[in-house]
PDB file of C-alpha atoms in Angstrom:
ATOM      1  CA  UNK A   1     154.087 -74.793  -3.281  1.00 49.00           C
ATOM      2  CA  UNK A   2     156.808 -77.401  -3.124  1.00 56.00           C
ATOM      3  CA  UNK A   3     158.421 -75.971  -0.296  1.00 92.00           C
ATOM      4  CA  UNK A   4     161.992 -76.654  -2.612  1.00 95.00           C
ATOM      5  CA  UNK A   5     162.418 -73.205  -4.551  1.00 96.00           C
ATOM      6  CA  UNK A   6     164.985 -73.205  -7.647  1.00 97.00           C
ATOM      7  CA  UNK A   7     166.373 -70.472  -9.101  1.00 97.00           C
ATOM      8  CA  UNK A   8     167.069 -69.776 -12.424  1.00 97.00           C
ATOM      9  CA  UNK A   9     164.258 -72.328 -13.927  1.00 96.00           C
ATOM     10  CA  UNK A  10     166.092 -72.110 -17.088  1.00 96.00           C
ATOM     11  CA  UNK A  11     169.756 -70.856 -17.889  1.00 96.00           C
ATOM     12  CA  UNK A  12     172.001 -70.735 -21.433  1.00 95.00           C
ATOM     13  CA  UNK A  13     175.518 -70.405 -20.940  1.00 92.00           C
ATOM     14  CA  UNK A  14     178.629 -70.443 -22.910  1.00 89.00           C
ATOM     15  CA  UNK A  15     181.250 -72.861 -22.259  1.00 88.00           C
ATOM     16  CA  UNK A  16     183.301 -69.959 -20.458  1.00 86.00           C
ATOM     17  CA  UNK A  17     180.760 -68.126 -18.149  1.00 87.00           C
ATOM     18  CA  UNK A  18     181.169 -68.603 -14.349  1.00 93.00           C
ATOM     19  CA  UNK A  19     177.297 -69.261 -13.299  1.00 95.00           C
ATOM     20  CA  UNK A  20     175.216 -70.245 -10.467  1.00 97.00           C
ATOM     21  CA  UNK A  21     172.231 -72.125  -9.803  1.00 98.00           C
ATOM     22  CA  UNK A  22     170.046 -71.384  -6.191  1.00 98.00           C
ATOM     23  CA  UNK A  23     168.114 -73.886  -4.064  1.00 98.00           C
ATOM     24  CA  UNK A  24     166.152 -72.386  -0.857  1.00 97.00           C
ATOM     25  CA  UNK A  25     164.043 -75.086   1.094  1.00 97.00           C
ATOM     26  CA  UNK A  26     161.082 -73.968   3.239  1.00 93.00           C
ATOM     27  CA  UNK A  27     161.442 -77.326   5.284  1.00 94.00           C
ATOM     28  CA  UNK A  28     162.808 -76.942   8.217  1.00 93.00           C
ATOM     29  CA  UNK A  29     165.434 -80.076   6.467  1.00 93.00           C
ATOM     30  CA  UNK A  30     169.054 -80.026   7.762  1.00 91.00           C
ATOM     31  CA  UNK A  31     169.923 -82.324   4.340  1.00 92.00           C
ATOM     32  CA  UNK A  32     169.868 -80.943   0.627  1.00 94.00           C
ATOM     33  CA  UNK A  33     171.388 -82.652  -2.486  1.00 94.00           C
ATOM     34  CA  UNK A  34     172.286 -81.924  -5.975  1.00 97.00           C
ATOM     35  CA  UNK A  35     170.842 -84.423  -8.611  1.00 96.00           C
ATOM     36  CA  UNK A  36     171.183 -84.206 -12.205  1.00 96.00           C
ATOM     37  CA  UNK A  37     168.474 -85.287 -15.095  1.00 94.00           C
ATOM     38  CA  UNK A  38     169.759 -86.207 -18.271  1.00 93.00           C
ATOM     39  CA  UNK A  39     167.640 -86.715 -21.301  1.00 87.00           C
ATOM     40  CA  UNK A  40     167.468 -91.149 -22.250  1.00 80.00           C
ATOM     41  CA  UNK A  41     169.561 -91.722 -18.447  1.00 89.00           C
ATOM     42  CA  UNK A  42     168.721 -92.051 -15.027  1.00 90.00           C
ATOM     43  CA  UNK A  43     168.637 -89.389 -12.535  1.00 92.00           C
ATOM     44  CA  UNK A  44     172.207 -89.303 -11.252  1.00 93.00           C
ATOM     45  CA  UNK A  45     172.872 -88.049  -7.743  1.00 92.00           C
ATOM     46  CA  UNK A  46     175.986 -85.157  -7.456  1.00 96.00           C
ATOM     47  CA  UNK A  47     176.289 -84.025  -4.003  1.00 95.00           C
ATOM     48  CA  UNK A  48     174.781 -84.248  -0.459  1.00 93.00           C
ATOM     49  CA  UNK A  49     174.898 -82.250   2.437  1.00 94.00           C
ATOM     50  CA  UNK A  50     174.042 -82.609   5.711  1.00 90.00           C
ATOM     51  CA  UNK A  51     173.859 -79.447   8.359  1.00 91.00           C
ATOM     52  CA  UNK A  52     176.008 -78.026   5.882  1.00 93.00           C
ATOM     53  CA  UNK A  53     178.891 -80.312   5.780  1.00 93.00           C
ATOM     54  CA  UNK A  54     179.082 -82.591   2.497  1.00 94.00           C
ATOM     55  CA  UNK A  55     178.855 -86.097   3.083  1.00 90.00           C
ATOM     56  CA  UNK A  56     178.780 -87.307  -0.418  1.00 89.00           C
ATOM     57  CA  UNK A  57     180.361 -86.395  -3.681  1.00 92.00           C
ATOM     58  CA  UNK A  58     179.535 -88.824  -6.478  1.00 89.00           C
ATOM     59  CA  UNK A  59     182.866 -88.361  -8.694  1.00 91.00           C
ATOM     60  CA  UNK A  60     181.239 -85.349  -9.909  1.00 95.00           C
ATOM     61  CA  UNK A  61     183.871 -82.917 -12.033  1.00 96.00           C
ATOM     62  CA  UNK A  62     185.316 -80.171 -10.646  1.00 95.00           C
ATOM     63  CA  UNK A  63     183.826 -77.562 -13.052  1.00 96.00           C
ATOM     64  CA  UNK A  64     180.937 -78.181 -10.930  1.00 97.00           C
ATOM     65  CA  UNK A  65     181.229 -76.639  -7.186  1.00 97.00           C
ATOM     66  CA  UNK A  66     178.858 -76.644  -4.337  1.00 97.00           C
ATOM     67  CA  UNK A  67     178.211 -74.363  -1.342  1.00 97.00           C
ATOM     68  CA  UNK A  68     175.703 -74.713   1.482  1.00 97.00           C
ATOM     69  CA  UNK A  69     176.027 -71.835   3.788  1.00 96.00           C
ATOM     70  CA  UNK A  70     173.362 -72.870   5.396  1.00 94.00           C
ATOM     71  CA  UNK A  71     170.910 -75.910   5.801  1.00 91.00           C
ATOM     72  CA  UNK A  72     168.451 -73.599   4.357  1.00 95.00           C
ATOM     73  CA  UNK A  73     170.659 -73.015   1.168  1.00 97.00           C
ATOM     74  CA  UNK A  74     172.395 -74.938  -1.340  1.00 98.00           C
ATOM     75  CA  UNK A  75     174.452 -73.358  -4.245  1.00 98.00           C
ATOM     76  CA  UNK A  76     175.788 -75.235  -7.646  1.00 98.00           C
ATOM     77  CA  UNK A  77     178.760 -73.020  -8.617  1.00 97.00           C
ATOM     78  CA  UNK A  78     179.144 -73.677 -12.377  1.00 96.00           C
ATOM     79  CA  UNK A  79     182.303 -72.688 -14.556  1.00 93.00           C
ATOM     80  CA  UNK A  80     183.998 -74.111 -17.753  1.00 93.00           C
ATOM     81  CA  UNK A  81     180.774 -76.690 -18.900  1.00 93.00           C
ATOM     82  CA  UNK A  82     180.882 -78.544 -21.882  1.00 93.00           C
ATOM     83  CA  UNK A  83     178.134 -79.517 -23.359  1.00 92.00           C
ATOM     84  CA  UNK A  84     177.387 -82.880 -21.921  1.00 93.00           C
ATOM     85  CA  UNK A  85     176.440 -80.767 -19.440  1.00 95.00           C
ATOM     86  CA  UNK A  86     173.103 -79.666 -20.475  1.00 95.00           C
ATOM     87  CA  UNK A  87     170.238 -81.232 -18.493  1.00 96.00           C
ATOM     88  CA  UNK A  88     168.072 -80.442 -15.624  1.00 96.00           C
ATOM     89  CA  UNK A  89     169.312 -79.637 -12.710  1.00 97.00           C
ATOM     90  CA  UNK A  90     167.066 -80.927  -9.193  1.00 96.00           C
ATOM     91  CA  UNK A  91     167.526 -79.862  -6.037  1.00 96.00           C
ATOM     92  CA  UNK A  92     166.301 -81.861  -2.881  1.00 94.00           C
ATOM     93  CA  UNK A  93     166.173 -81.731   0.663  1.00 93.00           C
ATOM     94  CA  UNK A  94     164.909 -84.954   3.334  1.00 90.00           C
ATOM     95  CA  UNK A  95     164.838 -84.243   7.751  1.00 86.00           C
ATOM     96  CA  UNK A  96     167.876 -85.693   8.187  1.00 74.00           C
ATOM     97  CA  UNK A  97     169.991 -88.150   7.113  1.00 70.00           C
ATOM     98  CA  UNK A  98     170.722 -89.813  10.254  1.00 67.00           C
ATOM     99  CA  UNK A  99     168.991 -92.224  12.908  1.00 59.00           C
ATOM    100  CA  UNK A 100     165.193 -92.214  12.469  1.00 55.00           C
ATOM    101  CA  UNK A 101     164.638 -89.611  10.097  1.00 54.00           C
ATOM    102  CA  UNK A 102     167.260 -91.571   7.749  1.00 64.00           C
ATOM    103  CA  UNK A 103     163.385 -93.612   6.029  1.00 71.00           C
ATOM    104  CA  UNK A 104     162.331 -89.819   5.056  1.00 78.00           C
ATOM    105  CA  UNK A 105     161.454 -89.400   1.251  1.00 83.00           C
ATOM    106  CA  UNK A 106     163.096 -87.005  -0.471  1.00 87.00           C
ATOM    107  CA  UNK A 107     161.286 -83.478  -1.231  1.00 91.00           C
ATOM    108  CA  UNK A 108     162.106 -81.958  -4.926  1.00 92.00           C
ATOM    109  CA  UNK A 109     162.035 -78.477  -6.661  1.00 94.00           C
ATOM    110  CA  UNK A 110     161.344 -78.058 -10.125  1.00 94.00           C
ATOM    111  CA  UNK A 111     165.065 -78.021 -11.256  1.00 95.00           C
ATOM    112  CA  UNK A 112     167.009 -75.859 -13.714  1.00 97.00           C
ATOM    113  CA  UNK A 113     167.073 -76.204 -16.899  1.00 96.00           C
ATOM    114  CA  UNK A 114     170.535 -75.711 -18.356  1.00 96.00           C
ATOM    115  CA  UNK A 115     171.651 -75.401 -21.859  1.00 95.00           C
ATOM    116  CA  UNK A 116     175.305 -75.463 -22.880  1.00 93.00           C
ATOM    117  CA  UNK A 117     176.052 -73.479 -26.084  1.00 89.00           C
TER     118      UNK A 117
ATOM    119  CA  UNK B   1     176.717-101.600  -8.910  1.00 86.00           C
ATOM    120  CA  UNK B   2     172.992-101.422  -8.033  1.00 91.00           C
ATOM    121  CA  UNK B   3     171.273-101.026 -11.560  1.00 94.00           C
ATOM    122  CA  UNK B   4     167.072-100.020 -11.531  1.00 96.00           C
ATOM    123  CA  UNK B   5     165.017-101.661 -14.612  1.00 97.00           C
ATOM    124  CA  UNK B   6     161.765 -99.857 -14.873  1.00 97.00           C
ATOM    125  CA  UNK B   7     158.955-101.911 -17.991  1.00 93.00           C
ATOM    126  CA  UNK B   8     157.256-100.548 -19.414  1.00 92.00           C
ATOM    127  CA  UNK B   9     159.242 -97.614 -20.708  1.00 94.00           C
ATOM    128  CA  UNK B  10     155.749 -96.092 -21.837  1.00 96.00           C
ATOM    129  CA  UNK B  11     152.282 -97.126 -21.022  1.00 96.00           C
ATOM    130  CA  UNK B  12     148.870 -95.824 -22.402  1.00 97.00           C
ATOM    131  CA  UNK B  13     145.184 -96.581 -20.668  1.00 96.00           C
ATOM    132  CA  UNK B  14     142.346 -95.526 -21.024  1.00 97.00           C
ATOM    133  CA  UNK B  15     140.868 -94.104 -18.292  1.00 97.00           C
ATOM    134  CA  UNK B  16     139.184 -95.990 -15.479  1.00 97.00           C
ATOM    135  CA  UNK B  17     141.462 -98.825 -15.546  1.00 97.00           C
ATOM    136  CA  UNK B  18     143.741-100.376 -13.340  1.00 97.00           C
ATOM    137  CA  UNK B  19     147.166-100.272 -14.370  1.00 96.00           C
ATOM    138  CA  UNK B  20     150.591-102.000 -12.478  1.00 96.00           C
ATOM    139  CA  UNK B  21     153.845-100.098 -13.147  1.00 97.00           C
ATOM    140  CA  UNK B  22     157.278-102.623 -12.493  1.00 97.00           C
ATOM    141  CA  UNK B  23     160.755-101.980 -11.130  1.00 98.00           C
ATOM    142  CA  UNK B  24     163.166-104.145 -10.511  1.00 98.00           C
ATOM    143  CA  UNK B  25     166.874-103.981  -9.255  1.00 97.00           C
ATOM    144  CA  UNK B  26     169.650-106.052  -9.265  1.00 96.00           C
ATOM    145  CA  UNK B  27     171.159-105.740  -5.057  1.00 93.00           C
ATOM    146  CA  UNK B  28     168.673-106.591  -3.004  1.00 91.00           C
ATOM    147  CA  UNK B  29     170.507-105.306   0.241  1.00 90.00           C
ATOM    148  CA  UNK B  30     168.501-101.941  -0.142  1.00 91.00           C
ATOM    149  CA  UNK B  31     167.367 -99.525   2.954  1.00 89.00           C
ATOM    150  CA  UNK B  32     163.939 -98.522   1.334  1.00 91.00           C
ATOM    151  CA  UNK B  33     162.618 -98.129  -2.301  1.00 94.00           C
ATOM    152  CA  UNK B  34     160.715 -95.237  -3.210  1.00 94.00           C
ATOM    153  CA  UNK B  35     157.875 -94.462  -6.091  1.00 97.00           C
ATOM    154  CA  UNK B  36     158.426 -90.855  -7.458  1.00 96.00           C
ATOM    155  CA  UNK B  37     156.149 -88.841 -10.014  1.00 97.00           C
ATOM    156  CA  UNK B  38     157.501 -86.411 -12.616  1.00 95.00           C
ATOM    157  CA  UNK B  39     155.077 -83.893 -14.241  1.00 94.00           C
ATOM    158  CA  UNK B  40     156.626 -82.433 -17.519  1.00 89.00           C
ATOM    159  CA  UNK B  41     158.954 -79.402 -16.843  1.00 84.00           C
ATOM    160  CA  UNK B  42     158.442 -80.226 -12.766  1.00 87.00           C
ATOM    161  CA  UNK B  43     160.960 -82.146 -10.394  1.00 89.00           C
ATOM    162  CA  UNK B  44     159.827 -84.951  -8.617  1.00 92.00           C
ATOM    163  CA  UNK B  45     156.969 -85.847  -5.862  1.00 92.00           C
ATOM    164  CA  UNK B  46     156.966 -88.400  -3.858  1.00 91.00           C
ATOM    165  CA  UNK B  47     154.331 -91.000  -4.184  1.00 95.00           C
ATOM    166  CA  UNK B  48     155.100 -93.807  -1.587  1.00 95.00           C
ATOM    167  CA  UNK B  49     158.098 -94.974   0.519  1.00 93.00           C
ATOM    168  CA  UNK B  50     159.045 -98.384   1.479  1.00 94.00           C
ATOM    169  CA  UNK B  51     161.495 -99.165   4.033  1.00 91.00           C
ATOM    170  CA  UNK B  52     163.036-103.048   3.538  1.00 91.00           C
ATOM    171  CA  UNK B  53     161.147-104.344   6.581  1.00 91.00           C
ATOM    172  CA  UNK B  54     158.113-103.715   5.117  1.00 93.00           C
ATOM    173  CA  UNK B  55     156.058-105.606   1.832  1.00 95.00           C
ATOM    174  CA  UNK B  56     153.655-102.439   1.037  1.00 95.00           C
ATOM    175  CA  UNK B  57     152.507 -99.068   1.401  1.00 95.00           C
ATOM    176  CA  UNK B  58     149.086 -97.607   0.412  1.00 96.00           C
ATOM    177  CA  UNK B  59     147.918 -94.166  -0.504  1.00 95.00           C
ATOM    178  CA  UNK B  60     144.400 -93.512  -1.854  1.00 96.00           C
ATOM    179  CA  UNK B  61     144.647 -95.451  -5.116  1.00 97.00           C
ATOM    180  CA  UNK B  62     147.852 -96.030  -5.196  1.00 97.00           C
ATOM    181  CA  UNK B  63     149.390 -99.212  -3.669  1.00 98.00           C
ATOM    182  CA  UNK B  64     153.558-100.123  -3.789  1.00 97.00           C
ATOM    183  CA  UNK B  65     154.368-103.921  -3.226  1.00 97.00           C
ATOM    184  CA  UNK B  66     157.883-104.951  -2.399  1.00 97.00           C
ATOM    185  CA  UNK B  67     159.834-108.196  -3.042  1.00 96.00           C
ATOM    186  CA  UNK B  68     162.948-107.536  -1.679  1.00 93.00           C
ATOM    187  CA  UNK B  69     164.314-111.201  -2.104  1.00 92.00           C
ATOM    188  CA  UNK B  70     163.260-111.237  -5.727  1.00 95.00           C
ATOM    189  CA  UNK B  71     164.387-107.771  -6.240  1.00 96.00           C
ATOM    190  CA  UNK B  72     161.212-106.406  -7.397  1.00 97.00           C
ATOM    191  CA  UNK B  73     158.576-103.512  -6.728  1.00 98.00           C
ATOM    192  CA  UNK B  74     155.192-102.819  -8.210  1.00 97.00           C
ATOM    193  CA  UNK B  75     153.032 -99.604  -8.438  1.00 97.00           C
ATOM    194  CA  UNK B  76     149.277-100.462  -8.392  1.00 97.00           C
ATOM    195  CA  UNK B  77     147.359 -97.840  -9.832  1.00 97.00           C
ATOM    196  CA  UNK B  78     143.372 -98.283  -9.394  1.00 97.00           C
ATOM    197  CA  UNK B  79     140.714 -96.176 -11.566  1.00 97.00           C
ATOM    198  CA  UNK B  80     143.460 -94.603 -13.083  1.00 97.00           C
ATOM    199  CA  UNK B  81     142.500 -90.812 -14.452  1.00 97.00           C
ATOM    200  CA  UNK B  82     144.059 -88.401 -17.167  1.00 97.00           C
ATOM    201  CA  UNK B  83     145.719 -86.836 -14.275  1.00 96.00           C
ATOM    202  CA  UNK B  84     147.853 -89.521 -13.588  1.00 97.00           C
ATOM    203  CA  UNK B  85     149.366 -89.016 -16.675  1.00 97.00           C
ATOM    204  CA  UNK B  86     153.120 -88.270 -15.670  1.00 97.00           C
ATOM    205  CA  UNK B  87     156.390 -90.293 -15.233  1.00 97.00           C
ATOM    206  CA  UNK B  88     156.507 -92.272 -12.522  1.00 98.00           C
ATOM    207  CA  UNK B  89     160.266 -93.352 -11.248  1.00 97.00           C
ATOM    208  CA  UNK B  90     161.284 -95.719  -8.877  1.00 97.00           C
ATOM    209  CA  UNK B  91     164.685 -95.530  -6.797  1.00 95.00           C
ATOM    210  CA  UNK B  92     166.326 -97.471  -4.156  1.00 94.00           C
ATOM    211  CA  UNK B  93     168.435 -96.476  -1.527  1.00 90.00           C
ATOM    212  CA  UNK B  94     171.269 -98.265  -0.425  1.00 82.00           C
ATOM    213  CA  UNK B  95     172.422 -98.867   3.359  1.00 73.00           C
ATOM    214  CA  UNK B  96     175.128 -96.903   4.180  1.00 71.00           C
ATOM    215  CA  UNK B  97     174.895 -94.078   1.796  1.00 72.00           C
ATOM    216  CA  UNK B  98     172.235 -91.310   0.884  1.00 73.00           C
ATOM    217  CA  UNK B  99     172.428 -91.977  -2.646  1.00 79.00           C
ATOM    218  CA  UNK B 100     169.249 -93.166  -4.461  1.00 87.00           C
ATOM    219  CA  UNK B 101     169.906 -94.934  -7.502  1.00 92.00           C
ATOM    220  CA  UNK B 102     167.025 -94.492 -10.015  1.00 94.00           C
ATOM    221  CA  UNK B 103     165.720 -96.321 -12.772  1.00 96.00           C
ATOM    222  CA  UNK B 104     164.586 -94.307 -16.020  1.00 95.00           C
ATOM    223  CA  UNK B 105     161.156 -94.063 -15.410  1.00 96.00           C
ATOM    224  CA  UNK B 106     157.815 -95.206 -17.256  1.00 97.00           C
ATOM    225  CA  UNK B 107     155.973 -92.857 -19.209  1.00 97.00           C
ATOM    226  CA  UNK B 108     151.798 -92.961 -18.209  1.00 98.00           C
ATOM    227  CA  UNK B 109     149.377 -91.215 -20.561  1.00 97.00           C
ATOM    228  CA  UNK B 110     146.021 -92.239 -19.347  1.00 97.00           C
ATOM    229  CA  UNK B 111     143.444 -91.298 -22.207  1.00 96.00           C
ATOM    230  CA  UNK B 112     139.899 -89.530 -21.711  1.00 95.00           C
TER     231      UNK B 112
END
């Protein structure tokens, strides 16, 4: 039990669908992010959120959208990909990204695994 | 740009010995440095956090060392065991943003 939950763990789309991926934290965190996984590169962070406002967007594309209604709930709208795109998909949350609990390691679900036709 | 070296890219031991896993990264004005572990087809766990005040952090066998002047980090490994086998990555986090910039990870497969 990770306590990070994401949903699809795999997902094939064509280069038109509108998708989207889920990420539910059991946590009690107020701070989730997006990272992506490429295969030969570095995980890259996308977005972070913080009692559901974003405080960081890492020039990530605008084919990729986020929501967090919620600090239990963070959404990766997907739409027009190309297929670059592919990889896996992690989503993470930490306490708080403020003050003392800023030192708090990061907690990790077991990602999405996208495919681009 | 903060750029994270990890060497080796893959390692193989057999088991029972200790091993030493690198990192190194080219700012040294990081907040804290974190080891990570990546099972195949799993995200990530974390292994140890250190923040930049501090040289080292133990956990059962494992033991993270931290040079921030030099820019380096270390993952001891003691009695390793064929479930350690996984990729372990290290990332450092800058002050004044939540970003962790990781390096690409080295590759453990500790034999039988």
């Amino acid at each position: 039990e990770t306590g990070v939950t994401q949903t699809p763990r795999h997902l094939v789309m064509g280069m038109t669908n509108k998708k989207s991926l889920k990420c539910e934290q059991h946590l009690g965190h107020n701070a989730m992010y997006w990272y992506k996984q490429s295969a030969k590169k570095p995980l890259e962070l996308m977005f972070v959120y913080n009692f559901k406002e974003q405080t960081e967007n890492n020039s990530v594309p605008s084919r990729f959208s986020p929501e967090c209604p919620n600090s239990s709930h963070l959404f990766l709208h997907l739409h027009t990909l190309q297929p670059e795109d592919s990889a896996l998909y992690l989503c993470a949350s930490s306490q708080d990204i403020q003050g003392r609990y800023s030192n708090q390691p990061q907690h990790f679900g077991d990602g999405t695994r996208l495919s681009i036709l | 740009k903060q750029e994270v070296t990890q060497i080796p890219a893959a390692l193989s031991v057999p088991e029972g010995e200790n091993l030493v896993l690198n990192c190194s990264f080219t700012d040294s004005a990081i907040y804290n440095l974190q080891w990570f572990r990546q099972d195949p087809g799993k995200g990530l766990t974390s292994l140890l956090l250190i923040q930049s005040s501090q040289r080292e952090q133990t956990s059962g066998r494992l033991n993270a060392s931290l040079d921030k002047s030099s820019g380096r980090s270390t993952l001891y490994i003691a009695a390793s065991q064929p479930g350690d086998s996984a990729t372990y990555l290290c990332a450092v986090k800058q002050g004044g943003s939540e970003k962790l910039v990781f390096g690409k990870g080295t590759k453990l497969t500790v034999n039988p």
